[in-house]
Every structure is written in structure tokens, then in C-alpha cells.
Coordinates of C-alpha atoms in Angstrom, one line a residue:
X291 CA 67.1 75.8 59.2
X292 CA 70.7 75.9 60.4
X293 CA 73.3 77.1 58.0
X294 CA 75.5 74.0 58.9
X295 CA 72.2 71.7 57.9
X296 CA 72.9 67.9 58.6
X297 CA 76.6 69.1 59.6
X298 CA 75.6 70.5 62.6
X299 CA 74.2 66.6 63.6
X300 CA 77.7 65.4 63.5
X301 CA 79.7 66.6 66.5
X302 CA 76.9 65.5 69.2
X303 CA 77.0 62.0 67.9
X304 CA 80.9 61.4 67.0
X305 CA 81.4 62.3 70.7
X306 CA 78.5 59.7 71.9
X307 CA 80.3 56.8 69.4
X308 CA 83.3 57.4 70.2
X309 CA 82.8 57.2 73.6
X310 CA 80.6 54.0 73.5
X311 CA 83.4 52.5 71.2
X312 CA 86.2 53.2 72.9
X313 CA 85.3 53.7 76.8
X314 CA 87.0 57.0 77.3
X315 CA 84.8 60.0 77.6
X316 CA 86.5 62.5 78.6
X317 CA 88.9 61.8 75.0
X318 CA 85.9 61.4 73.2
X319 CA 84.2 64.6 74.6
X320 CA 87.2 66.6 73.5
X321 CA 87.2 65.0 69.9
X322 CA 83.4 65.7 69.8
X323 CA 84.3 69.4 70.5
X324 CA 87.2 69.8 68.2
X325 CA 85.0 68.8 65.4
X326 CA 82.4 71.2 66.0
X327 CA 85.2 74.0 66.5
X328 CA 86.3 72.4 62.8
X329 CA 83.2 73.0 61.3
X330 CA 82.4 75.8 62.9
X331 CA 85.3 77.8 61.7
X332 CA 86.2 76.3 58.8
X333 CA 89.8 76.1 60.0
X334 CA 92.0 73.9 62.8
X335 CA 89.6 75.6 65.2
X336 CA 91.6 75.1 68.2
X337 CA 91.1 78.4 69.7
X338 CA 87.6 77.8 69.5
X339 CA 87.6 74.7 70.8
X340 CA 88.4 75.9 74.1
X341 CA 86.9 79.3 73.9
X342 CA 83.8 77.0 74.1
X343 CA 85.1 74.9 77.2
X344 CA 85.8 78.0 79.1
X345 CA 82.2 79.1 77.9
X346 CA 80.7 76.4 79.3
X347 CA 81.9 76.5 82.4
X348 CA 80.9 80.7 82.9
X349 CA 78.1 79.3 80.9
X350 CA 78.2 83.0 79.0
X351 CA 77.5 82.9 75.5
X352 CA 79.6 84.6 72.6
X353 CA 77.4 88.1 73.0
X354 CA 78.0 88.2 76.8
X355 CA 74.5 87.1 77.9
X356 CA 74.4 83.8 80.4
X357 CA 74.1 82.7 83.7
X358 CA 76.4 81.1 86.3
X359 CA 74.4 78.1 86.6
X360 CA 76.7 75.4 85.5
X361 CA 79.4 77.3 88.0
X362 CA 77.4 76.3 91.1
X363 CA 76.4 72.9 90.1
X364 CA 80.6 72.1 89.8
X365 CA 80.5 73.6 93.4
X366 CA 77.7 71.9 94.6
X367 CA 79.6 68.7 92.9
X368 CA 82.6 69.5 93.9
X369 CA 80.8 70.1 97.9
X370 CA 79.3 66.8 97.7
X371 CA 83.0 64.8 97.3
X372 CA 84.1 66.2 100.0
X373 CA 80.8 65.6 102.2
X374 CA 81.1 62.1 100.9
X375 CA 85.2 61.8 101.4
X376 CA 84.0 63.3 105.2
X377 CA 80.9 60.8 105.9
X378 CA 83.9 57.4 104.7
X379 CA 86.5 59.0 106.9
X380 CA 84.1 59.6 109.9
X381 CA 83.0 55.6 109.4
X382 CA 79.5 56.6 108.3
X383 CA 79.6 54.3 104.9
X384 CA 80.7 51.2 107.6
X385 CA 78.0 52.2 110.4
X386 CA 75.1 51.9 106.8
X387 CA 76.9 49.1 105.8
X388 CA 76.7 47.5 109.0
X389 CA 73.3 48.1 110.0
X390 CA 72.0 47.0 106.0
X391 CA 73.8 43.2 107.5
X392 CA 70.7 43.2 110.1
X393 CA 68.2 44.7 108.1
X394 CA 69.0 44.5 104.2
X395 CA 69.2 40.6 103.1
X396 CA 69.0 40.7 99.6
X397 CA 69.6 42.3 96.2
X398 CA 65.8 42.5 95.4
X399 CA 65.7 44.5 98.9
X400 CA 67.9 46.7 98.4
X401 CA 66.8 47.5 95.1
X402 CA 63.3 48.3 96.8
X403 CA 64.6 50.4 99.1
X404 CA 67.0 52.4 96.5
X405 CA 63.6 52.8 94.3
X406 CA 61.7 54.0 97.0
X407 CA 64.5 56.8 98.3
X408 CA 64.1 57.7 94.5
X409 CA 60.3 58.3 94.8
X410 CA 60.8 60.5 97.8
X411 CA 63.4 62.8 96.9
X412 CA 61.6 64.5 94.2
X413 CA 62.5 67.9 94.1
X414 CA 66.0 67.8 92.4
X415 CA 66.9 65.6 90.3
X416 CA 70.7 66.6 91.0
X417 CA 70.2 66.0 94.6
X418 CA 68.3 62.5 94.3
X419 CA 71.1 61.1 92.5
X420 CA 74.0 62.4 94.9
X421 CA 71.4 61.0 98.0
X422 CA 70.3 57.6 96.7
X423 CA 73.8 56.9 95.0
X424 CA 75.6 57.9 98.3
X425 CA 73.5 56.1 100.6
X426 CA 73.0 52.8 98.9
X427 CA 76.4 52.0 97.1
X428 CA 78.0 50.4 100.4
X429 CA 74.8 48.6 100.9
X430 CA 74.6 47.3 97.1
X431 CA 78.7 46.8 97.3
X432 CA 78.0 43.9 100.0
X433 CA 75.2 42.4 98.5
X434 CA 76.7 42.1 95.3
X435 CA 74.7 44.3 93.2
X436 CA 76.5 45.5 90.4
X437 CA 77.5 49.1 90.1
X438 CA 75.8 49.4 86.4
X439 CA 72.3 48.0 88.1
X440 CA 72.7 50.4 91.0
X441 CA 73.0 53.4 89.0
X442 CA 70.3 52.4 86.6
X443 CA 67.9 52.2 89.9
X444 CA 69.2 56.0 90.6
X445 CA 69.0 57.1 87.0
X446 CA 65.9 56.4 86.3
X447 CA 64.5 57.6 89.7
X448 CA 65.8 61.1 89.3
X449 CA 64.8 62.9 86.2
X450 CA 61.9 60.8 85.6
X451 CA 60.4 61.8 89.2
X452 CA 61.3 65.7 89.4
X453 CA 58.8 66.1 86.1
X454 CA 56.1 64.3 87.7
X455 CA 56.2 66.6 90.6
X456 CA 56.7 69.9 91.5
X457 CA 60.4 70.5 91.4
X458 CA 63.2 72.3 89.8
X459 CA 62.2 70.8 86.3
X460 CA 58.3 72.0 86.5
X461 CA 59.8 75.6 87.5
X462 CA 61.7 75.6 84.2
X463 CA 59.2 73.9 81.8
X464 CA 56.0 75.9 83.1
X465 CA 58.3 79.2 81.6
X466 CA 58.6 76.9 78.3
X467 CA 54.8 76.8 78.3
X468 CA 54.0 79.9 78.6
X469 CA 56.8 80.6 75.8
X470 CA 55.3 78.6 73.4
X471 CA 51.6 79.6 74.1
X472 CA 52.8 83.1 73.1
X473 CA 54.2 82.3 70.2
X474 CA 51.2 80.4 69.1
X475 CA 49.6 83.9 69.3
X476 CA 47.4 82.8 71.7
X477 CA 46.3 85.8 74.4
X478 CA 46.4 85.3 78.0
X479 CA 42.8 85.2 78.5
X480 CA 41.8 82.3 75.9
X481 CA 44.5 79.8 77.7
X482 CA 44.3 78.1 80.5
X483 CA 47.0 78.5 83.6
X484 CA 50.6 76.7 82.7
X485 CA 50.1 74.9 85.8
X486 CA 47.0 73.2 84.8
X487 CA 48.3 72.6 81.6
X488 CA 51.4 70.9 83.4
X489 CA 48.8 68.9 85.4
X490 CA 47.3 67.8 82.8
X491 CA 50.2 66.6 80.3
X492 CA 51.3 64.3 83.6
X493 CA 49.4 60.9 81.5
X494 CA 51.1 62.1 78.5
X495 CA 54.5 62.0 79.9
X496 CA 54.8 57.9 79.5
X497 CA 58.6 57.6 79.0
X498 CA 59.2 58.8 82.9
X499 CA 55.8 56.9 84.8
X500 CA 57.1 53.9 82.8
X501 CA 60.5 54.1 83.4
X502 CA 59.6 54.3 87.2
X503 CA 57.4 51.5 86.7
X504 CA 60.1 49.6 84.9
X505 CA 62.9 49.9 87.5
X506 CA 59.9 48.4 90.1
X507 CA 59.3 45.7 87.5
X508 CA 62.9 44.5 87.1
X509 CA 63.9 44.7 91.1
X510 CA 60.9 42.7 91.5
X511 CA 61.4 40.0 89.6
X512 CA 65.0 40.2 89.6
X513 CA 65.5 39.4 86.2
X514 CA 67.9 41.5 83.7
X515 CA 68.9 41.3 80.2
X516 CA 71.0 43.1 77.8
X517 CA 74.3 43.9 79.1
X518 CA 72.7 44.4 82.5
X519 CA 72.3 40.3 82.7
X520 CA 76.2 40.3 82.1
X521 CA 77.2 42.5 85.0
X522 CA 74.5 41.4 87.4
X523 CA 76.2 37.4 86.3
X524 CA 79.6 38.8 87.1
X525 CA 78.4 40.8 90.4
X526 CA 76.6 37.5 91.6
X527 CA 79.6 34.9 90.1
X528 CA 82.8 36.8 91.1
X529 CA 81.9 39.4 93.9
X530 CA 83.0 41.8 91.5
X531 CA 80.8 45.1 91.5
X532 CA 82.4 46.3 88.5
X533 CA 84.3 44.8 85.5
X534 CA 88.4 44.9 85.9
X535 CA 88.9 47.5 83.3
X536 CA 86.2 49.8 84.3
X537 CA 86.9 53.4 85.1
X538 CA 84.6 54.2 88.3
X539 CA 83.6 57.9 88.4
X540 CA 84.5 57.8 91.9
X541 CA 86.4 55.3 94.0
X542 CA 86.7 56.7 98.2
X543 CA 88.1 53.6 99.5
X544 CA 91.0 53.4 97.0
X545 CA 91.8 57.5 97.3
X546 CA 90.8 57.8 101.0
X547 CA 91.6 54.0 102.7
X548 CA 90.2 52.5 105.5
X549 CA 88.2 55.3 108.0
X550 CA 89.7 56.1 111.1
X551 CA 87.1 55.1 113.5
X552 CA 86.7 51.4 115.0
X553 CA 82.9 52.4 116.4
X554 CA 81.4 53.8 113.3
X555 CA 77.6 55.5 113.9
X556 CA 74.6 55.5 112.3
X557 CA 74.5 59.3 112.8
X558 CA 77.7 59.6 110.9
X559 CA 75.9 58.8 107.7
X560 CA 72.1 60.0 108.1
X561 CA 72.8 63.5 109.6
X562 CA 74.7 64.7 107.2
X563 CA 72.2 63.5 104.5
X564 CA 69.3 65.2 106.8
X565 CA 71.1 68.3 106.6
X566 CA 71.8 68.4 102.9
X567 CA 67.7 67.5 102.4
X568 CA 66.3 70.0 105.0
X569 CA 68.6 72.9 104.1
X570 CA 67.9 72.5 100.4
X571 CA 64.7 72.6 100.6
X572 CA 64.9 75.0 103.2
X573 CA 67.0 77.5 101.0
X574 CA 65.0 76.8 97.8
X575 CA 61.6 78.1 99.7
X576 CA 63.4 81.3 101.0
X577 CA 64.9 82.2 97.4
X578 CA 61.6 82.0 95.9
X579 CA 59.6 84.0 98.6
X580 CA 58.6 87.4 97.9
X581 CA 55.6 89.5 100.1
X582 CA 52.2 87.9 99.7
X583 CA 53.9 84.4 97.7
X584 CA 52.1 81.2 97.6
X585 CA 53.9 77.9 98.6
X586 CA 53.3 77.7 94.6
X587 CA 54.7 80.8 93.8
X588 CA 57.9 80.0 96.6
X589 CA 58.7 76.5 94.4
X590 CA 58.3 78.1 91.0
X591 CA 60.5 81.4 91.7
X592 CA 63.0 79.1 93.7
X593 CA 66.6 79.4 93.0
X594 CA 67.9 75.4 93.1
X595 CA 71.2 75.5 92.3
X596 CA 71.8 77.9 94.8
X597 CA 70.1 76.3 96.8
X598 CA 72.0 73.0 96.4
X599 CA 75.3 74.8 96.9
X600 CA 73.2 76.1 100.4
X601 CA 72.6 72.3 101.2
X602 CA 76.0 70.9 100.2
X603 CA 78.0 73.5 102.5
X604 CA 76.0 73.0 105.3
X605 CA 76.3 68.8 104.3
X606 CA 79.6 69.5 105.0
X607 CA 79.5 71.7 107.9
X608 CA 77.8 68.9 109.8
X609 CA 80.2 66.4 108.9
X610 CA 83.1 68.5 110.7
X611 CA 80.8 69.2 113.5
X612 CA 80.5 65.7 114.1
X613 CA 84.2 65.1 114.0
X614 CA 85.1 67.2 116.1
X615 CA 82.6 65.7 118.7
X616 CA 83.4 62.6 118.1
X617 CA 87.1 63.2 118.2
X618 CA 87.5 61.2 115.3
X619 CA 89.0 64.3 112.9
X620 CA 90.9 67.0 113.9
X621 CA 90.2 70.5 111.9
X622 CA 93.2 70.2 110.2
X623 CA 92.3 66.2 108.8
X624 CA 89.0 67.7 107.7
X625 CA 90.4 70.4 105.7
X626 CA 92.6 67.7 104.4
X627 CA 89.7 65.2 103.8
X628 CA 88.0 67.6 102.4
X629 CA 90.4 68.7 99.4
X630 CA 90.9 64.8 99.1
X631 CA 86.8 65.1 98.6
X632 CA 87.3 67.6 95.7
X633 CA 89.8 65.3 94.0
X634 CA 87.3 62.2 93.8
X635 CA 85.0 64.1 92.1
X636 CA 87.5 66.1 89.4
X637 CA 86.6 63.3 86.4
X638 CA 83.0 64.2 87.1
X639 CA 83.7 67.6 86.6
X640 CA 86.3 67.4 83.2
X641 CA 83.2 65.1 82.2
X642 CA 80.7 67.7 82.9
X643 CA 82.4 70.6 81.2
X644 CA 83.3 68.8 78.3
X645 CA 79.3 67.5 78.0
X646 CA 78.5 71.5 78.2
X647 CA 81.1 72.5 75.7
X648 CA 79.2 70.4 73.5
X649 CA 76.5 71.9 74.4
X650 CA 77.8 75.3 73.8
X651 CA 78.7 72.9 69.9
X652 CA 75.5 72.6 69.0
X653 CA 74.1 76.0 70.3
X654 CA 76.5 77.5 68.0
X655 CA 75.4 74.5 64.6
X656 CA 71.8 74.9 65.0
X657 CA 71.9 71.4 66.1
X658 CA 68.5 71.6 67.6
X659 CA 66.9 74.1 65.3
X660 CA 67.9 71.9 62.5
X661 CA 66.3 68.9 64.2
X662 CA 62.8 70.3 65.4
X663 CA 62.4 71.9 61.7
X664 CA 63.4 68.7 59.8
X665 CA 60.6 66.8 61.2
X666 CA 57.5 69.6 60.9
X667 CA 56.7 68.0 57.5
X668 CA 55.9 64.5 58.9
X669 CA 53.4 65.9 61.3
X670 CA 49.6 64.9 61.5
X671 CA 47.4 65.5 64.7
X672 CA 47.7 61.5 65.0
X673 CA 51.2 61.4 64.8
X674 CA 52.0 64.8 66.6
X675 CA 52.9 62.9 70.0
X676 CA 55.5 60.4 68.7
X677 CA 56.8 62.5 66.4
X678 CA 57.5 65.1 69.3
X679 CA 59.0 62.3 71.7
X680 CA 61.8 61.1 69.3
X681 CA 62.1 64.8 68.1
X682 CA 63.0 65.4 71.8
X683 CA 65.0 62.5 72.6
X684 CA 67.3 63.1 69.8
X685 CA 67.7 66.8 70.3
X686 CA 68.8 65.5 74.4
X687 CA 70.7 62.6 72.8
X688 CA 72.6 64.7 71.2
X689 CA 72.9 67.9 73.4
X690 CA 73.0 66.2 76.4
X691 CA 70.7 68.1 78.2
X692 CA 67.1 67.9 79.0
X693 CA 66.6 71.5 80.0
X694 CA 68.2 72.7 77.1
X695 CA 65.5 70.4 74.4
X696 CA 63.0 71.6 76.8
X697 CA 63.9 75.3 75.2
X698 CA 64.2 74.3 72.2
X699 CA 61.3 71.3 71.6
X700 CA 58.7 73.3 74.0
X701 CA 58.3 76.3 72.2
X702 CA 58.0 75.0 68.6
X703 CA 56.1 71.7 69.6
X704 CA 53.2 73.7 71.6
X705 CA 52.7 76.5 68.5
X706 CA 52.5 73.4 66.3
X707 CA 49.8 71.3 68.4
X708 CA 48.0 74.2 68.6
X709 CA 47.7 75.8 65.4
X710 CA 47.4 72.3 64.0
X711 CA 44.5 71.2 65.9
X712 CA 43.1 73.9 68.3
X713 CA 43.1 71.7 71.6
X714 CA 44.6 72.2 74.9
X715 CA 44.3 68.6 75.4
X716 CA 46.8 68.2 72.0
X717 CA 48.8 71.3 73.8
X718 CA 49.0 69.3 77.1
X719 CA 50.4 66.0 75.0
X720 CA 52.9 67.7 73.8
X721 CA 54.2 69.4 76.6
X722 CA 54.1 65.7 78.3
X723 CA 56.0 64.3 75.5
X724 CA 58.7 66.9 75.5
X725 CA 59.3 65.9 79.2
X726 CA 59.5 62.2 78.0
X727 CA 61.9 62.6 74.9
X728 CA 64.3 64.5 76.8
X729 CA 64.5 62.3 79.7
X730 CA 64.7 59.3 77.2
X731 CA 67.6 61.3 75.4
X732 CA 69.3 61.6 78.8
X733 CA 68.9 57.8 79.9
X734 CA 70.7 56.8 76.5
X735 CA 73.5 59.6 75.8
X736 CA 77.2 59.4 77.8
X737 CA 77.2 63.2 77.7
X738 CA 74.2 63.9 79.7
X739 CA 75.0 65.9 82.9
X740 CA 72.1 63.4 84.9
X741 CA 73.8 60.3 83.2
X742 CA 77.5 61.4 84.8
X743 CA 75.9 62.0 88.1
X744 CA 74.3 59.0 88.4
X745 CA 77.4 57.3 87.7
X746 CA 79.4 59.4 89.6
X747 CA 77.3 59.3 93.1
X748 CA 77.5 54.9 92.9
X749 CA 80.8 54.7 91.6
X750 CA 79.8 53.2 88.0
X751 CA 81.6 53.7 85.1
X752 CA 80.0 56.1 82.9
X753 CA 80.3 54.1 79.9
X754 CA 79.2 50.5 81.2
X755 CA 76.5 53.0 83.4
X756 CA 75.4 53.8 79.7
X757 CA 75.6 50.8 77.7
X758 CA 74.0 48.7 80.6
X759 CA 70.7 51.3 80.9
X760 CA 70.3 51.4 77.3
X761 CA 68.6 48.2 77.0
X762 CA 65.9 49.2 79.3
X763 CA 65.5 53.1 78.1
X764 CA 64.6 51.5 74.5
X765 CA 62.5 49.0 75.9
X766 CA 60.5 51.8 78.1
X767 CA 60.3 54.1 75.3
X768 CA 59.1 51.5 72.6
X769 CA 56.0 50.7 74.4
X770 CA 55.6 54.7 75.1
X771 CA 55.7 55.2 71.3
X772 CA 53.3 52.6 70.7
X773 CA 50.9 53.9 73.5
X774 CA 51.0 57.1 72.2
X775 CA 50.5 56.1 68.4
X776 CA 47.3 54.3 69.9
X777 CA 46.0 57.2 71.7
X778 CA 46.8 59.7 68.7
X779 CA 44.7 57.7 66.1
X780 CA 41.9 56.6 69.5
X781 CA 42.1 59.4 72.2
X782 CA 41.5 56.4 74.3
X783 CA 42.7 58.7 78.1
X784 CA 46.3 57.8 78.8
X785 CA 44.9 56.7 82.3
X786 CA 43.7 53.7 80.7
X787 CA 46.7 52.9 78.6
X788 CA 49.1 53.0 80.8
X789 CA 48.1 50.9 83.0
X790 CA 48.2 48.9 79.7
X791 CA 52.0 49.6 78.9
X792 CA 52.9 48.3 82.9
X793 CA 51.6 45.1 82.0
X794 CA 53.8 45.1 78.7
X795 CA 56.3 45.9 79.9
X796 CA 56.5 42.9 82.4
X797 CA 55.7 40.5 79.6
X798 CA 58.9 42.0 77.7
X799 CA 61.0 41.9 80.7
X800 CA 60.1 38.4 81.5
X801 CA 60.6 37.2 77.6
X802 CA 63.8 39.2 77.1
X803 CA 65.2 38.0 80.2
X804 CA 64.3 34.2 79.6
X805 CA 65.8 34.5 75.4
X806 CA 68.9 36.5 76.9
X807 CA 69.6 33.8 79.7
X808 CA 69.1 30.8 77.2
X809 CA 71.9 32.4 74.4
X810 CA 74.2 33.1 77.5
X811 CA 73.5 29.7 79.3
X812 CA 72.8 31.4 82.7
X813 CA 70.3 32.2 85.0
X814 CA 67.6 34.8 84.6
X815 CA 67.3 35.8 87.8
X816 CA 70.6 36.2 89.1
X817 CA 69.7 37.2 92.3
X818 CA 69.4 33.8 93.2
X819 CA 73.0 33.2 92.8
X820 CA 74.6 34.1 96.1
X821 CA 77.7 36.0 95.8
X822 CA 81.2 34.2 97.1
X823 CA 81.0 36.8 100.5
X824 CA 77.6 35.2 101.5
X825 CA 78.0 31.8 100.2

């Protein structure tokens, strides 16, 4: 158990209050922070306060060891403002927004289409959001779909998707399985391949398949409740995108103005977004090939954060190449653009460093460790699975970060299954429950790095991004919960129950949406009110 004990809980979740409360993150971050650095030390514990922000962004840890990891996602952040700042000034955002008049008519459409661009980029998580945020937030903008509803679409079509295919996420948790298979004792040759064990815990991860499922559920129907009904009334009422007082994550048009082209093309947008897929996939192949590697072996070994910074750079390349042809931007306006780029993006960035120093908070408490071993004595082989989900979810609620519960929740939840019921099958539950608490944790926690991108790549406010998703995470992971409580007591296959938890999950949108609109006195569906552009 942690030496701090139930101490060690309360940095993590002053930071998140504080910051649902009072709407200012990066303040409540910092607070967070200082409070661990008070506990910590016993003292004003300033200086380690911002030894641990300076940690976080070397990610090195107090005895040296660490990576540069969170260095190149601030560059690959950092690459993608000014690939974004590049594609407004070039007239790319006009040329989509254009084209979306002829061939994008409605909120529900471009809902669909956002969900769908979700679905396809599945091999980063990081990348999807900056991809699908990017290219739909001029669209959504006209059609007047709110900026919380549009980064719920990308939010939940990120994460969620990289763990149900091979990606950056499976790299990382098939290491976590093989972790906590050998601390199980269990030798190589009486457990099956990671990889098949991954396969199989796919059912088990119900949080993610029904958070897609929910995101297809809601465009559908076009009915919202929760806070969401609220901003999707004010999108559809007022024209306005966002509420007055919201803090967007990024605004180009108010840093960068109008572009500087009057025949904005199609090309200006899409190329650069080809380039930034192809060479990251590209670069994340080559870093993992070795003499004799598999395509498999090639995506497990991958480096993707290098990788991203590989596909960022060149994102940018080609959006100076294009310039340049186009005669639109001299060298000397790019270079300009381009630090103009890094400056929309720097609240992203304080956000995410901050979000890491807490991290760095609760590495240093025990936060995790404390978590995981306070809940061991409520286990039973039928209540194994839930248990682990909200075991998960509040070691990523409170952290921040799904990778990190993944290292903490994978290897003590797979020992557990194991020595508690002998079954790969209980082993494969787990794992898939892991993947569903963290991801959970994520959806409903302001310091979550996927949460700030989301918001950052559609312009949301992180806060209203946060308390507008919530409604929906808890809905999604309620009827999980209960669908895993039925199969731990059944064993009834999770290919039959989910199916099961789809159909619930309309039922609660449809009743939720109808109560909500009733105590409001509004319409469900707001996407039948037109907004005052296309009355």
C-alpha cells in the first residue's frame, strides 16, 4: 500500500473539481500539483512542484530513468498548429467548407461522416483526433453543430478504436500482458500468445465497442441530453458553436484572420492530411522493421511518436510546397504562419504538461498502487470484471492517462484472474476490461492528454468538452457494468450480450432525451431546428 494511503487520492481529484467548478484548467492543474508537492514534502513544496513540471515534460523520473516520449508528442502538437495555421492561410478550411455546402446538408450527416473518419483512422489515437477534428470543424461550424457535440464524435472515435485494432495502444498493452502473465508465475510454454489473448479480450472490452456504438446511436437519431441537449439548443437557436464565455483550445480565424486566397482548393486541405496519414504510417512500418519481421512484428516494435513527429513535418512540408506553387505564401509568410501555428496550440501544451506533472503527482503518492490494492478484498471470480473496470477508470480518472493504468491495472489484474480462477478466458476479460476502464477514465477526466486533444483539434473548450461528454461516458459504461455483472455470474459469450447492451443503449438515449427535453421545454431532436444561417 502507498505510504501516503487515501492522501495520495487527493491531488488527482482536487485538480479534476476544481477544474469542473471553476472552468480554468490550466489554474486548477497547477493547484492539483502544488498539493501533491505539499503532501509530498511535507513542507510549501514549491520547488517540487516544478521539479515535477520540468519532469514531465523530459518525462525522466527522480532516479534518471525515462523516455522522451511526452517531448515529441509537444512537437508533433506543436507541428500540427502550424500545419493547421498553413492549411487556413492557404484557403484549405474555405475550399472543405465550401465543397461540405454541395455535399454535406445536415447535422446528422456530418455527424456520420465525422464517425466514420473515426472508424478509419485507427492506428493512433493522437493522430485521429488532430485528422477528424481538423477536417470536420469548418464543416460542423456551418451546420451549426456545436463544438462540445463535435469533439464528443472525435473523442470517442479515437481511443475507443486504436484498442480494438492493431495500433499504437495494442503495441503497448500486448507488453502489459506478457508482464502480468510472468508475474502470475506462469511459464512461457503453458500460455497462450499475447496476441491471441488480445484477440480474444476484444468482447470483453464493452466500454469502447459501446461507446462507438453510442456516438452512431445519438447522430442517428439526433437526439441529446445532459448538457449536450443545452449546447446542441444553443448551436441550433443562436448559431453560436460555443457558449460566450467559453475558452476554445484553439481559435485560427481569430489569431490568423481571413486566408489570403479568393480561389481556395480542395487540394489545399486533403493533401496535406494525405501526407500526414501516409507518412505516419509509412514511418511507423520502417521503425519497427528489423531482418526477417512480420507486418506483425513491424506494428508491434513501431516507434509512433516518432513517427507522428515524421508525419507532422512532412504535413507541413506539403503545405509550403503548395504555397509556393500556388503563389499564395511566400517562404517568409510561411515561416511566419508557421510560428503563428505554434502559438494556437501553446494552451494545449501548458494543459498537457500540467496533466503529466500530475501524473508525475501520483507516480510519486502511490496513487495507483493504493487504488488497485484497496479493492483486491472485494474480488470474486463473478465480480472480477466490474470490479477491474471501475478499478481502471478511476486509476485513468485520476492520472489522466490510459497507458499509464494500463501499467499499473494490467499487471496486477491478470495475476489476480489467474491465480483466482485458472482461465485464460477470465485472463482475456480482464485484459479487455482494463482497456475499457482506462478509456472510460479518459472520456470523464479534464486532465487526460486524449480529452485536451480532442478539444484542442475542434476548437471546444476543454471544460464544456468534458462536462458535455460525461453524460454519455456514464451512460456507456453503466450498461458495460451491468453486461459484465451478467456474464460474470452466466458466462453467457459477450457476442451475445452486446448486441444486447446496443439495444439498451438506444432505449436510454431515446428516454433520457425525451425526460431531458420535457424539464427544459425544448426539442429532443434539435437537429430539426435550423440554425439562423440556413433559415
Amino acid at each position: 500500500m502507498s505510504e501516503f494511503g487515501a492522501l495520495s487520492v487527493v491531488p488527482p481529484l482536487l485538480a479534476i473539481a476544481l477544474a469542473i467548478v471553476t472552468r480554468k484548467a490550466v489554474l486548477s492543474l497547477f493547484l492539483g500539483v502544488w498539493s501533491g508537492a505539499v503532501i509530498y514534502t511535507g513542507g510549501v513544496g514549491l520547488t517540487q512542484t516544478f521539479d515535477w513540471i520540468a519532469r514531465s515534460i523530459s518525462q525522466v523520473s527522480a532516479e534518471g530513468e525515462g523516455s522522451i516520449f511526452h517531448a515529441q508528442i509537444i512537437i508533433f502538437t506543436l507541428l500540427l498548429g502550424s500545419a493547421v495555421a498553413m492549411i487556413w492561410r492557404l484557403g484549405g478550411s474555405h475550399a472543405v467548407r465550401d465543397w461540405a455546402l454541395e455535399h454535406i446538408d445536415s447535422k446528422r450527416t456530418a455527424g456520420v461522416v465525422a464517425w466514420l473518419l473515426g472508424l478509419l483512422l485507427f492506428f493512433d489515437d493522437y493522430a485521429n483526433t488532430a485528422v477528424v477534428g481538423s477536417t470536420m470543424k469548418d464543416v460542423s461550424d456551418f451546420l451549426g453543430v456545436s463544438r462540445e457535440k463535435l469533439s464528443y464524435i472525435v473523442d470517442s472515435t479515437a481511443a475507443p478504436v486504436a484498442t480494438l485494432t492493431i495500433s499504437s495502444w495494442v503495441a503497448f498493452q500486448l507488453s502489459m500482458i506478457e508482464s502480468g502473465y510472468q508475474t502470475a508465475g506462469v511459464a512461457a510454454a503453458d500460455r497462450p500468445d499475447s496476441f491471441a489473448v488480445f484477440l480474444q479480450s476484444i468482447p470483453f472490452n464493452m466500454y469502447a465497442i459501446l461507446a462507438i456504438a453510442m456516438v452512431a446511436i445519438v447522430v442517428l437519431s439526433r437526439r441529446d441530453y445532459g448538457e449536450m441537449l443545452g449546447a446542441e439548443h444553443r448551436a441550433s437557436t443562436t448559431g453560436k458553436v460555443s457558449r460566450d464565455d467559453a475558452r476554445p483550445m484553439q481559435d485560427v480565424e481569430a489569431t490568423l484572420g481571413e486566408p489570403e486566397t479568393e480561389n481556395p482548393k480542395l487540394l489545399s486541405f486533403f493533401a496535406p492530411i494525405a501526407v500526414l496519414v501516409a507518412v505516419t504510417v509509412g514511418s511507423a512500418l520502417y521503425t519497427g522493421y528489423a531482418p526477417g519481421a512480420s507486418l506483425y512484428d513491424m506494428v508491434v516494435d513501431a516507434d509512433y511518436a516518432l513517427a507522428l513527429i515524421f508525419g507532422s513535418f512532412a504535413m507541413v512540408v506539403s503545405t509550403y510546397v503548395l504555397g509556393l506553387a500556388y503563389g499564395v505564401l511566400s517562404l517568409g509568410e510561411s515561416v511566419d504562419t508557421t510560428i503563428d501555428g505554434f502559438g494556437i496550440m501553446l494552451t494545449a501544451v501548458t494543459i498537457l504538461v500540467l496533466a503529466w506533472s500530475i501524473g508525475n503527482v501520483v507516480e510519486a503518492l502511490g496513487t495507483g498502487t493504493y487504488v488497485a490494492n484497496a479493492v483486491e478484498q472485494f474480488l470474486t471470480p463473478e465480480l472480477l470484471p466490474v470490479v477491474v473496470l471501475f478499478t481502471a477508470a478511476f486509476v485513468a480518472f485520476s492520472t489522466g492517462s490510459s497507458w499509464g493504468t494500463m501499467s499499473i491495472v494490467t499487471p496486477i489484474a491478470v495475476p489476480v484472474a489467474w491465480n483466482l480462477t485458472g482461465s485464460h478466458t477470465m485472463v482475456a476479460a480482464a485484459v479487455g476490461v482494463v482497456f475499457s476502464g482506462a478509456i472510460f477514465g479518459d472520456h470523464a477526466s479534464p486532465i487526460s492528454d486524449t480529452t485536451v486533444l480532442s478539444a484542442t483539434f475542434t476548437g471546444a473548450d476543454l471544460i464544456d468538452h468534458v462536462r458535455t461528454q460525461l453524460y454519455y461516458a456514464v451512460t456507456v459504461v453503466a450498461v458495460a457494468a451491468l453486461l459484465l455483472v451478467v456474464w460474470g455470474f452466466t458466462r453467457v459469450t459477450p457476442l451475445l450480450l452486446l448486441p444486447v447492451g446496443i439495444g439498451l443503449l438506444v432505449v436510454l438515449v431515446y428516454g433520457l432525451s425525451e425526460f431531458d427535453a420535457r424539464r427544459r421545454g425544448i426539442d429532443p431532436k434539435q437537429s430539426n431546428v435550423p440554425t439562423p444561417e440556413n433559415d
